[in-house]
Short mmCIF file of N, CA and C in Angstrom, two decimals:
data_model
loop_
_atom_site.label_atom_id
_atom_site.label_comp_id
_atom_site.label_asym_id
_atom_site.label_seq_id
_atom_site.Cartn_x
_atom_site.Cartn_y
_atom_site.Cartn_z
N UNK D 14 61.07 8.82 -24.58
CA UNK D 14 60.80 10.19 -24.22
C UNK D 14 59.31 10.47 -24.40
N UNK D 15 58.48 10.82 -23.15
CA UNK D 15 57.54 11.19 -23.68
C UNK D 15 57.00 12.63 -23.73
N UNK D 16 56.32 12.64 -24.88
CA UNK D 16 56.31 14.07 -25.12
C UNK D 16 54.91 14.98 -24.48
N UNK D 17 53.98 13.99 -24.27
CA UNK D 17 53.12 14.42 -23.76
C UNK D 17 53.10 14.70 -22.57
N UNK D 18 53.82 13.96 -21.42
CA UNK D 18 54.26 14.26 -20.52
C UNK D 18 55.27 15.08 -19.81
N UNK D 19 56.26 15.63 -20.94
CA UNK D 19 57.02 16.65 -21.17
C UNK D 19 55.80 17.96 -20.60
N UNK D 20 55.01 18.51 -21.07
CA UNK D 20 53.55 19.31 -21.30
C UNK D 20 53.76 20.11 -19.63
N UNK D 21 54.08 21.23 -19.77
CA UNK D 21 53.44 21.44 -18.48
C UNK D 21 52.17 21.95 -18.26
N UNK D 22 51.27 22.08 -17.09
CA UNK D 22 49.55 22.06 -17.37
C UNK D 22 49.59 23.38 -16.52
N UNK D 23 48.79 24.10 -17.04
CA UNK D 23 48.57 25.33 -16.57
C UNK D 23 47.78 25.58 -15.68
N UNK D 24 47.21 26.29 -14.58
CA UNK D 24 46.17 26.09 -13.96
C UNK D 24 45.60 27.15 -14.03
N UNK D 25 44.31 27.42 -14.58
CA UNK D 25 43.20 28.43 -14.81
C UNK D 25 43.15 28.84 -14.08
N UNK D 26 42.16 30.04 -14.11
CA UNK D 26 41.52 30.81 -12.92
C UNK D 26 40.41 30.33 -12.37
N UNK D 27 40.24 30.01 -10.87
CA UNK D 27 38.81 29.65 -10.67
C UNK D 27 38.94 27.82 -10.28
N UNK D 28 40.14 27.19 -10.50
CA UNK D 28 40.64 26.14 -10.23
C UNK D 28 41.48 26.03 -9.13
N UNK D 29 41.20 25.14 -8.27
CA UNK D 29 42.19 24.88 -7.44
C UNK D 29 42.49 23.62 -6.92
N UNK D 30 44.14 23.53 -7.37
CA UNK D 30 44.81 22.06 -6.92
C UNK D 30 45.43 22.23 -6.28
N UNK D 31 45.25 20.91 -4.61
CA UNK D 31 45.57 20.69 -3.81
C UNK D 31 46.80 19.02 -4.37
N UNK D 32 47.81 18.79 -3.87
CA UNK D 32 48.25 17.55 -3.70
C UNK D 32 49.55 17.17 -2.55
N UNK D 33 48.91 16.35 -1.72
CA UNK D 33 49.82 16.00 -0.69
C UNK D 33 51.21 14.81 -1.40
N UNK D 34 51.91 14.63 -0.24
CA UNK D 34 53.23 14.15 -0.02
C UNK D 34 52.98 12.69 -0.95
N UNK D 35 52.05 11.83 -0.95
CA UNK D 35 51.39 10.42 -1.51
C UNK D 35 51.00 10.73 -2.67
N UNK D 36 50.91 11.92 -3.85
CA UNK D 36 50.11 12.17 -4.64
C UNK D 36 48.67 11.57 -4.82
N UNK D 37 48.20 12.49 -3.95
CA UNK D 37 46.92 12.34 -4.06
C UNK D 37 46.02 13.65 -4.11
N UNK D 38 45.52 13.87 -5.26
CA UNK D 38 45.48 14.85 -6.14
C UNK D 38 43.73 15.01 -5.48
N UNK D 39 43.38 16.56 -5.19
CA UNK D 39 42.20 17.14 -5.03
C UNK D 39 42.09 18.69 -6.09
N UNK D 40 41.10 18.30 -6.33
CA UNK D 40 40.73 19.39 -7.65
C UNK D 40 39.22 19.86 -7.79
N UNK D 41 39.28 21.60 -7.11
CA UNK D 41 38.09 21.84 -7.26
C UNK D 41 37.93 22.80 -8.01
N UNK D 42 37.08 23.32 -8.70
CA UNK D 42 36.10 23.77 -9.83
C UNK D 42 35.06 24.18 -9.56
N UNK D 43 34.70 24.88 -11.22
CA UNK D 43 32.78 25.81 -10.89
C UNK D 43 31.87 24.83 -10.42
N UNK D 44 32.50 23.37 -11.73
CA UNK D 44 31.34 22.19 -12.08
C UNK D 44 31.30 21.19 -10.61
N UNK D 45 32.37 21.04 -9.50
CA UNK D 45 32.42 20.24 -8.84
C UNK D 45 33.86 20.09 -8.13
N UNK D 46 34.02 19.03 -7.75
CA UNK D 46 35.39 18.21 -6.61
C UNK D 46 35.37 16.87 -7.41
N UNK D 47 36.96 16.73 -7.78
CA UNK D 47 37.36 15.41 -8.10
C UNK D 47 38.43 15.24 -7.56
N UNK D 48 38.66 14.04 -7.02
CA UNK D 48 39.97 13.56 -6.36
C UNK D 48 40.40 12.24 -6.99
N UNK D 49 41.81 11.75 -7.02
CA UNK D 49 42.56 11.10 -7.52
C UNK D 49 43.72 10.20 -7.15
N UNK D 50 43.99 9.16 -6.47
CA UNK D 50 45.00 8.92 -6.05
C UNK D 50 46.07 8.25 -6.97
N UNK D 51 46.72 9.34 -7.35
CA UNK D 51 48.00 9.13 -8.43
C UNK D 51 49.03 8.00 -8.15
N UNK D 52 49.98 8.15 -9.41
CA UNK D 52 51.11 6.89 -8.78
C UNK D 52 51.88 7.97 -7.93
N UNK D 53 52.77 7.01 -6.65
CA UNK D 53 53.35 7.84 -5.50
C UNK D 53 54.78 7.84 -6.34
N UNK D 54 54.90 7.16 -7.38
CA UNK D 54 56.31 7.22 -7.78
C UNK D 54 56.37 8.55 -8.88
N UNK D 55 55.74 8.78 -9.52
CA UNK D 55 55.51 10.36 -9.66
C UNK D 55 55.92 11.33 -9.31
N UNK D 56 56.54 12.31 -9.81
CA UNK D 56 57.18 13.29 -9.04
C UNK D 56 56.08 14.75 -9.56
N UNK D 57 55.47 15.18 -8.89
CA UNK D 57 54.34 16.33 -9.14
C UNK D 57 54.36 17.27 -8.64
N UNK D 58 54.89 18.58 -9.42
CA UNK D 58 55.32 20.03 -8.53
C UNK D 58 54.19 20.77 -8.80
N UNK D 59 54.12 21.41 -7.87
CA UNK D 59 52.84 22.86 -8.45
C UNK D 59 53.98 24.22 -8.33
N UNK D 60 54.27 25.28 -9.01
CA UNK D 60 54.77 26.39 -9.14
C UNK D 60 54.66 27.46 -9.87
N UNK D 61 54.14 28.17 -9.71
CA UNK D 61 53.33 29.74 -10.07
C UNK D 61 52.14 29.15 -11.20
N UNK D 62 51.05 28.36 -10.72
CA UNK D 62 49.64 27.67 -10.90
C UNK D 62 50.21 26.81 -12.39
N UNK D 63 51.83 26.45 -12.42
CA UNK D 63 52.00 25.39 -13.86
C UNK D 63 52.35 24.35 -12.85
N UNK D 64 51.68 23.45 -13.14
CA UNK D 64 52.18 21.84 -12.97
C UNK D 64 52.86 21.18 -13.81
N UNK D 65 54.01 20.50 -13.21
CA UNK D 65 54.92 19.86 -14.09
C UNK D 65 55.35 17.99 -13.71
N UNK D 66 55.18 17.13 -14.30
CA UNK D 66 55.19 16.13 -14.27
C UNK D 66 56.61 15.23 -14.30
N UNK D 67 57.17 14.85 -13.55
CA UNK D 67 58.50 14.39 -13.44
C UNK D 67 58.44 12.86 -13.38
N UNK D 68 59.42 12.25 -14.13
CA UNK D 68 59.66 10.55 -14.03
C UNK D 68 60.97 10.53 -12.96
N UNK D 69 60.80 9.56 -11.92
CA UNK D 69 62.29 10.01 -11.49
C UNK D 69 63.48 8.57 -12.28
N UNK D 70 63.40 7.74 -13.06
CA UNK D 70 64.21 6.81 -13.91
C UNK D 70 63.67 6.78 -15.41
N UNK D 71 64.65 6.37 -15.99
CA UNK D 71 64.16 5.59 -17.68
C UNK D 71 63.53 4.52 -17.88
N UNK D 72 63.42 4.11 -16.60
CA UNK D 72 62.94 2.65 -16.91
C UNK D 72 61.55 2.53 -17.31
N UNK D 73 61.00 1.17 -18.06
CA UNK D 73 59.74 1.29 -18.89
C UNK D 73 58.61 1.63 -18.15
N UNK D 74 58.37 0.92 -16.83
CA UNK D 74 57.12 1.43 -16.00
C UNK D 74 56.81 2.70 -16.06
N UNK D 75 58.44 3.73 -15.08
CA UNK D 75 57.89 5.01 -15.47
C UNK D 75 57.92 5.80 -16.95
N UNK D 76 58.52 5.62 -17.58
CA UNK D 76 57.96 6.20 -19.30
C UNK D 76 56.39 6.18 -19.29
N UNK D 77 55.93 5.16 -18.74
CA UNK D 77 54.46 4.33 -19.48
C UNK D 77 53.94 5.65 -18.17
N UNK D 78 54.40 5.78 -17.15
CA UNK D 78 53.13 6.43 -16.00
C UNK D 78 53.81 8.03 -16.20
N UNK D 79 54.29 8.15 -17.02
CA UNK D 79 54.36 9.60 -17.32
C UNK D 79 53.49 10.27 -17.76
N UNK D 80 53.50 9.99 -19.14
CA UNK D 80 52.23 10.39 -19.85
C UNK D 80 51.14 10.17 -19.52
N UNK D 81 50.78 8.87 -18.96
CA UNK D 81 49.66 8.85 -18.09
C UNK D 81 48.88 9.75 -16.71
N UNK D 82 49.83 9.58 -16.16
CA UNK D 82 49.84 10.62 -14.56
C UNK D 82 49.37 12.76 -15.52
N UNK D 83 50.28 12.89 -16.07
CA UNK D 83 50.11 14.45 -16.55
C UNK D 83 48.52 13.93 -17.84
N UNK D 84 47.76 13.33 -18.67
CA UNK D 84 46.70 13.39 -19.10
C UNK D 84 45.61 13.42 -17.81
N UNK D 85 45.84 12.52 -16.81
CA UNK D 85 45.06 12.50 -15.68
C UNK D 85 44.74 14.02 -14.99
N UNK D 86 45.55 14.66 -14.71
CA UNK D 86 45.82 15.65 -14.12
C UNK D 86 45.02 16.33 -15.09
N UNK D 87 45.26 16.63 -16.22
CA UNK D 87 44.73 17.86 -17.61
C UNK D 87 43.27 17.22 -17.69
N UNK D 88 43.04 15.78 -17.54
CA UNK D 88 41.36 15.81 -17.45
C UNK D 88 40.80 16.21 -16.43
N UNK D 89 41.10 16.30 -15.10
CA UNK D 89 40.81 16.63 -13.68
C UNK D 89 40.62 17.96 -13.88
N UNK D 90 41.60 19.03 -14.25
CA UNK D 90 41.37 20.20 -14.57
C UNK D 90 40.38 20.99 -15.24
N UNK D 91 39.97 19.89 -16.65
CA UNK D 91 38.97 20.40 -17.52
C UNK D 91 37.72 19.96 -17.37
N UNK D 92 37.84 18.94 -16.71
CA UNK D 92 36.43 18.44 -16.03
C UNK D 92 35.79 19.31 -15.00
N UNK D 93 36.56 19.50 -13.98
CA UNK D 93 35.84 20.72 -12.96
C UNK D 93 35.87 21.84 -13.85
N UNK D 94 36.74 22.39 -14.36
CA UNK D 94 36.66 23.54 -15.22
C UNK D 94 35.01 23.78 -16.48
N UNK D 95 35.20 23.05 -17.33
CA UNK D 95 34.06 22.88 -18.55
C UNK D 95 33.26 21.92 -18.27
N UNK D 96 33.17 20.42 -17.92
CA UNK D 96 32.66 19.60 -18.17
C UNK D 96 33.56 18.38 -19.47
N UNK D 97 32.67 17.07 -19.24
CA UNK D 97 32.34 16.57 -20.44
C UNK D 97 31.17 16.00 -20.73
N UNK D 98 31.12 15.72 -22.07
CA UNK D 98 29.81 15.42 -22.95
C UNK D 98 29.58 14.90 -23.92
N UNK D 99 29.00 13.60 -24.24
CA UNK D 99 28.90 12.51 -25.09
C UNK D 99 27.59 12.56 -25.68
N UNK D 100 27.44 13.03 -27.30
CA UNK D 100 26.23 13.00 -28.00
C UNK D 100 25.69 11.68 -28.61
N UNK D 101 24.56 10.67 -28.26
CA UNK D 101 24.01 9.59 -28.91
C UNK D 101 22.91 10.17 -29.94
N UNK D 102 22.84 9.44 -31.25
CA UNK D 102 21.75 9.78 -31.75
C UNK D 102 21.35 8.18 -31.58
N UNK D 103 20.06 8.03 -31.96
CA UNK D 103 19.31 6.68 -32.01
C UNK D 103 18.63 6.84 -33.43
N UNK D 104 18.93 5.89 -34.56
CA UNK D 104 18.13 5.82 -35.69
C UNK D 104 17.39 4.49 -35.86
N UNK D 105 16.45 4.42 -36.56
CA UNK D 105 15.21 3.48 -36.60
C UNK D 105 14.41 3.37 -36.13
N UNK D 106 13.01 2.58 -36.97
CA UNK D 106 11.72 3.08 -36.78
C UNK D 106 11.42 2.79 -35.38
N UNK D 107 11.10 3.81 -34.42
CA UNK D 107 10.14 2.99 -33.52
C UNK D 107 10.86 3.02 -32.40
N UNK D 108 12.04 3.61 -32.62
CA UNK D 108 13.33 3.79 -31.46
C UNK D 108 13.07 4.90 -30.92
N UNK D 109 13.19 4.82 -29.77
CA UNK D 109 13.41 6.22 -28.69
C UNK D 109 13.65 6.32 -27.72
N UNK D 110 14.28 7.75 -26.84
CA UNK D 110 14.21 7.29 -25.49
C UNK D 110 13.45 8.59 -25.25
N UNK D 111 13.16 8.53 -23.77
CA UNK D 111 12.75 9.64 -22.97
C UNK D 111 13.22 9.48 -21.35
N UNK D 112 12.61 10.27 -20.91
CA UNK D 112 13.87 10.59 -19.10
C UNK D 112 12.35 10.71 -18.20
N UNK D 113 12.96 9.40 -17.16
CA UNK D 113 11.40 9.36 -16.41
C UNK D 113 12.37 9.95 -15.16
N UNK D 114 12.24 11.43 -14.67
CA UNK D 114 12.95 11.18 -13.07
C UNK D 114 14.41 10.63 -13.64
N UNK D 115 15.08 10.17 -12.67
CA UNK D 115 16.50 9.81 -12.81
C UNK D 115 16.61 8.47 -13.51
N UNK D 116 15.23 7.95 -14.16
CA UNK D 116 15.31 7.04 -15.11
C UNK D 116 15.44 7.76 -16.76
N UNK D 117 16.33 6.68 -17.63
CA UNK D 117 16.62 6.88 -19.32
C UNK D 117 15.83 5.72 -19.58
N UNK D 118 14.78 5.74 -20.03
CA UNK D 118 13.74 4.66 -20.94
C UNK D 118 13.86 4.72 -22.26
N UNK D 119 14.52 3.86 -22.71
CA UNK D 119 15.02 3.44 -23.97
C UNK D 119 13.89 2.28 -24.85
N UNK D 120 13.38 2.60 -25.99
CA UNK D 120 12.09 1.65 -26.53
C UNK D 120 13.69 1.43 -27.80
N UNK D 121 13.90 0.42 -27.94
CA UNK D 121 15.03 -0.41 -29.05
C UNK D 121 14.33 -1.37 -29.97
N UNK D 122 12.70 -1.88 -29.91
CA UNK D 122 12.74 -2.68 -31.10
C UNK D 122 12.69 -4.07 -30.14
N UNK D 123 12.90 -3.78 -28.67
CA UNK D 123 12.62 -5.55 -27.52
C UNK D 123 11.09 -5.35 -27.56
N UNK D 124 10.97 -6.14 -26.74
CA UNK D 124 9.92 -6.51 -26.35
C UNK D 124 9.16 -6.16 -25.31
N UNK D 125 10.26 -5.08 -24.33
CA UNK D 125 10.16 -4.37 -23.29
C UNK D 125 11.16 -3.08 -23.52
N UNK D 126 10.31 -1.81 -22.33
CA UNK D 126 11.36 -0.74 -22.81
C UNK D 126 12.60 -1.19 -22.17
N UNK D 127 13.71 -0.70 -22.03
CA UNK D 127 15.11 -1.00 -21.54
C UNK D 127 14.93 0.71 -20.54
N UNK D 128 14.92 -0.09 -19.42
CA UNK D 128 15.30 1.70 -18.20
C UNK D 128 16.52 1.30 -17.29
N UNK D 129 17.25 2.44 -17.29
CA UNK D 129 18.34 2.50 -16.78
C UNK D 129 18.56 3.78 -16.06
N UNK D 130 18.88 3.15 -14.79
CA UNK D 130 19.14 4.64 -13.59
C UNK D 130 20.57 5.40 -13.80
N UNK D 131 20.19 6.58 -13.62
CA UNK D 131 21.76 7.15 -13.55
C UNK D 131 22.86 7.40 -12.85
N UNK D 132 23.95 6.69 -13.13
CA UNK D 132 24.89 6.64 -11.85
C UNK D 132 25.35 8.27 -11.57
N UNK D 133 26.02 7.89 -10.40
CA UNK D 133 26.05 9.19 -9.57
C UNK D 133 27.06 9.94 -10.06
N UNK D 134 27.15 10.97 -10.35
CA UNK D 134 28.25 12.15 -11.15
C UNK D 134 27.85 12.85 -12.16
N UNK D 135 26.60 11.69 -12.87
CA UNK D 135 26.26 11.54 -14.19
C UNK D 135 24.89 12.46 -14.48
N UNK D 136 25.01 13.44 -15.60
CA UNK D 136 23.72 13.72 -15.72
C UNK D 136 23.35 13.38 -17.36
N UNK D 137 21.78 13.10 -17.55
CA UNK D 137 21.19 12.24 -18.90
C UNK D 137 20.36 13.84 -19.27
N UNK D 138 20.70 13.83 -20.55
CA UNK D 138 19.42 15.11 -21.33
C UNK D 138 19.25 14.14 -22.16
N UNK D 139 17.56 14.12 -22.62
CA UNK D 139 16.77 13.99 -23.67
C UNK D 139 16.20 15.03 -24.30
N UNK D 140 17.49 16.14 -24.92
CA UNK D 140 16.48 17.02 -26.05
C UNK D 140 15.37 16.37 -26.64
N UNK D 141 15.82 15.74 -27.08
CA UNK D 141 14.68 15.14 -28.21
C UNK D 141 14.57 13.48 -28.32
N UNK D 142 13.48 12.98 -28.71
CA UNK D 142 13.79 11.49 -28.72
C UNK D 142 14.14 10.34 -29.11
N UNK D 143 15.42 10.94 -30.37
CA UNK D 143 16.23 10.24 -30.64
C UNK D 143 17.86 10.69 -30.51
N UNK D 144 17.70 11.70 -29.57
CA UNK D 144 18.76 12.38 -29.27
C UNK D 144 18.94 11.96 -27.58
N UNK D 145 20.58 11.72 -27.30
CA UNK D 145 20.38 11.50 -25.63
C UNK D 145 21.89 12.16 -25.49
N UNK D 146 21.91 12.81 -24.21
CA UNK D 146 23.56 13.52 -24.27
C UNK D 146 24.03 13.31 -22.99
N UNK D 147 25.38 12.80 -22.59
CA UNK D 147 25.17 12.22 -21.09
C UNK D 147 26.59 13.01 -21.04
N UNK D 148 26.15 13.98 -19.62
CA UNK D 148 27.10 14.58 -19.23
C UNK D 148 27.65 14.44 -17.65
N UNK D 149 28.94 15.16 -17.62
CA UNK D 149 29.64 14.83 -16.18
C UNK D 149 30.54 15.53 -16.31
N UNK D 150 31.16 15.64 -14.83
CA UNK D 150 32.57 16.45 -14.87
C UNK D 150 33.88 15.05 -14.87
N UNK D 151 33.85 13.68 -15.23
CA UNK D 151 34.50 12.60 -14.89
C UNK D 151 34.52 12.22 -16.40
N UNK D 152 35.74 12.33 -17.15
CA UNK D 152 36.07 12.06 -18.71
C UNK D 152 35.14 10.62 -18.62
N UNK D 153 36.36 9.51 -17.41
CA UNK D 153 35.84 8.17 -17.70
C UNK D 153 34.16 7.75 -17.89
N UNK D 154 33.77 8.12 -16.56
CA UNK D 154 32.98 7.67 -16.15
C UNK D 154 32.02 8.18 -17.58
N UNK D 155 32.03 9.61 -17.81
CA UNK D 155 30.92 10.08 -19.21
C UNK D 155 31.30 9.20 -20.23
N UNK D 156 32.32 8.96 -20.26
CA UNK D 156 32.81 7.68 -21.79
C UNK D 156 31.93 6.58 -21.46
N UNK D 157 32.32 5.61 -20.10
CA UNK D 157 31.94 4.82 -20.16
C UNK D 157 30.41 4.51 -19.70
N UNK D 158 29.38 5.02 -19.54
CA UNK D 158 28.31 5.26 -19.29
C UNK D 158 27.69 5.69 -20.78
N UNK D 159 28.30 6.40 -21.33
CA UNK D 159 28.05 6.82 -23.01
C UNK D 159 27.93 5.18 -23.89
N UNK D 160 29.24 4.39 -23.49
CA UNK D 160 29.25 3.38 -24.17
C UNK D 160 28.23 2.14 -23.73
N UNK D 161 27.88 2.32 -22.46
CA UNK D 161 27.14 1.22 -21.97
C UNK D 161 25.34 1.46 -22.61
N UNK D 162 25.53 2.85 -23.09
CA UNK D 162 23.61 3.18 -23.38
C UNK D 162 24.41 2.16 -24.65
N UNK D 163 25.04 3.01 -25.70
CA UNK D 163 25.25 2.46 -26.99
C UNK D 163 26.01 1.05 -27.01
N UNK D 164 26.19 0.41 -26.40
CA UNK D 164 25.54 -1.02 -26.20
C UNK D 164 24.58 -2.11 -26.45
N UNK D 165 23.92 -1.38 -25.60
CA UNK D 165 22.61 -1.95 -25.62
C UNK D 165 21.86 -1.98 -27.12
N UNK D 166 21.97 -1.40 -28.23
CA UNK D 166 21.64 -1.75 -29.66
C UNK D 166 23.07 -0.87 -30.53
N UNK D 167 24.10 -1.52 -30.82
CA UNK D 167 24.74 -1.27 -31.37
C UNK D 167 24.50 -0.99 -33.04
N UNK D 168 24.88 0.01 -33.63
CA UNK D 168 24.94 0.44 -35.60
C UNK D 168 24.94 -1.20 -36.20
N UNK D 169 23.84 -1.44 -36.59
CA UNK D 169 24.19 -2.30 -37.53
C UNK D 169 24.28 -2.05 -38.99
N UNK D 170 25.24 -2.69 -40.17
CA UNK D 170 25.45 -1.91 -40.96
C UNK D 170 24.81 -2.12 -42.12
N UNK D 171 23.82 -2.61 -42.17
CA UNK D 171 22.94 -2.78 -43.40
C UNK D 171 22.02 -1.68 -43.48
N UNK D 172 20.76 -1.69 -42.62
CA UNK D 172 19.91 -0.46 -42.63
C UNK D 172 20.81 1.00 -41.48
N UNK D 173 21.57 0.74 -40.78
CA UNK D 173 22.21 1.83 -39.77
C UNK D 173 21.20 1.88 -38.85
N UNK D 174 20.61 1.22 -38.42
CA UNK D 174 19.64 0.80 -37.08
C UNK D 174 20.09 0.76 -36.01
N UNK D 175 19.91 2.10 -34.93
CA UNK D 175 20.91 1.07 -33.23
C UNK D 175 21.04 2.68 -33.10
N UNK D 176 21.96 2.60 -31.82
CA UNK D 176 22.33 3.85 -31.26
C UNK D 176 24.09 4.15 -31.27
N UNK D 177 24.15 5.45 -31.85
CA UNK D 177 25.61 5.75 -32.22
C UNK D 177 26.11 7.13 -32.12
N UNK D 178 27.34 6.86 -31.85
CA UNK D 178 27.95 8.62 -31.42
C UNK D 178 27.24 9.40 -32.54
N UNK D 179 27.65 10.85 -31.74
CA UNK D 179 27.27 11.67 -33.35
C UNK D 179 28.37 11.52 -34.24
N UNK D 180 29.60 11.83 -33.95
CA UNK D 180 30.29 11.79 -35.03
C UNK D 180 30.94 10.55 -35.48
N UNK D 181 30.20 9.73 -35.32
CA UNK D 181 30.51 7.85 -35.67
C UNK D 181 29.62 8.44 -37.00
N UNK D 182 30.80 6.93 -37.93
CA UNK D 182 30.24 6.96 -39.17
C UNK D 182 30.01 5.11 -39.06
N UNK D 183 29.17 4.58 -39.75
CA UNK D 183 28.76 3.64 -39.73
C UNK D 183 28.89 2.93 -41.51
N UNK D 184 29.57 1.95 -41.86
CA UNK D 184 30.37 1.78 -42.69
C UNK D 184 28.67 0.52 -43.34
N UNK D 185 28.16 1.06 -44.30
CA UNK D 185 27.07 0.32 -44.39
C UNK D 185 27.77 -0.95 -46.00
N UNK D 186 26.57 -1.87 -45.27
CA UNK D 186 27.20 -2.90 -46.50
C UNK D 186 25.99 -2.98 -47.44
N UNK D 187 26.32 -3.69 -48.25
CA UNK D 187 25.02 -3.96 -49.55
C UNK D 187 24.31 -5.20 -49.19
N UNK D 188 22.96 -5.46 -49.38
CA UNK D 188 22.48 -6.10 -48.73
C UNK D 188 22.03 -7.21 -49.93
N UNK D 189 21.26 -8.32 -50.10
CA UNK D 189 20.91 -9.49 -50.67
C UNK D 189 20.59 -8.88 -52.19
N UNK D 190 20.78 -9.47 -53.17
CA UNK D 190 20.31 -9.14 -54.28
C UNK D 190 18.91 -9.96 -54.71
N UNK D 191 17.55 -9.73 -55.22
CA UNK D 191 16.99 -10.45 -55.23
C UNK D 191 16.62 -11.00 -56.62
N UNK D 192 15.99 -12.47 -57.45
CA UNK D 192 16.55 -12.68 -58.73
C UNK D 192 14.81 -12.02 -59.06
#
């Protein structure tokens, strides 16, 4: 039974979902248009702006695309609706980035800066320059674009050197004793 998929999703004001006969889900918003092509085995009603998510068997596939199919839908919603947004801080000496144009120039401690263009959906702020915040109306795509900067110099846990969520905690170890 899943319970999350049980959930019916409400639809705000200022939102509007379209979905044809194939489930294939269009969703527009203040922030933008996202579209989706859902599973067709899905059963997806719209009725007085609540969406409700239907399995049509018990069997394990659909259990598993239940809950899946209705989170999809509730990020589609809140994405055109609010946004999302992934905070990096960068600690250690000498680390920084700054925003050239639709370039993120990252100085990590190489030997060269590290620049990286921004894919399309995606927008990069550099408040400050050890601060970077990468936003979008696309959960995934802001996750995974978030994870690919913090990558590139991952927390290491002796000094906490590298680039890391804000609310990552970084589990530091004790380092050499000397005689």
């Amino acid at each position: 039974m899943s319970r999350i998929g049980l959930k019916p999703i409400t639809i705000p004001a200022g939102v509007e979902v379209k979905i044809n006969d194939k489930n294939f889900m269009e969703v527009k918003g203040s922030k933008g248009t996202l579209t989706e092509q859902l599973s067709p085995e899905m059963d997806i009603k719209i009725e007085d702006n609540v969406i409700t998510v239907n399995r049509p068997t018990e069997n394990k596939k659909h259990k598993s695309l239940h809950g899946l199919t209705r989170t999809l839908i509730a990020n589609m919603i809140e994405g055109v609706q609010n946004g999302y947004s992934k905070v990096l801080v960068i600690e250690g000496t000498g680390y920084r980035a700054q925003k050239q144009g639709k370039k993120l120039v990252l100085n990590l401690g190489f030997s060269h800066p590290v620049e990286m263009e921004d894919p399309e959906g995606i927008e990069v702020e550099v408040p400050q320059p050890n601060r970077i915040i990468v936003k979008g109306i696309e959960k995934q795509k802001v996750g995974n674009y978030a994870a690919v900067i913090r990558s590139l110099r991952e927390p290491e846990p002796y000094k906490g050197k590298g680039i890391r969520y804000e609310d990552e905690h970084v589990r530091r170890k004790v380092g050499k004793t000397g005689k």
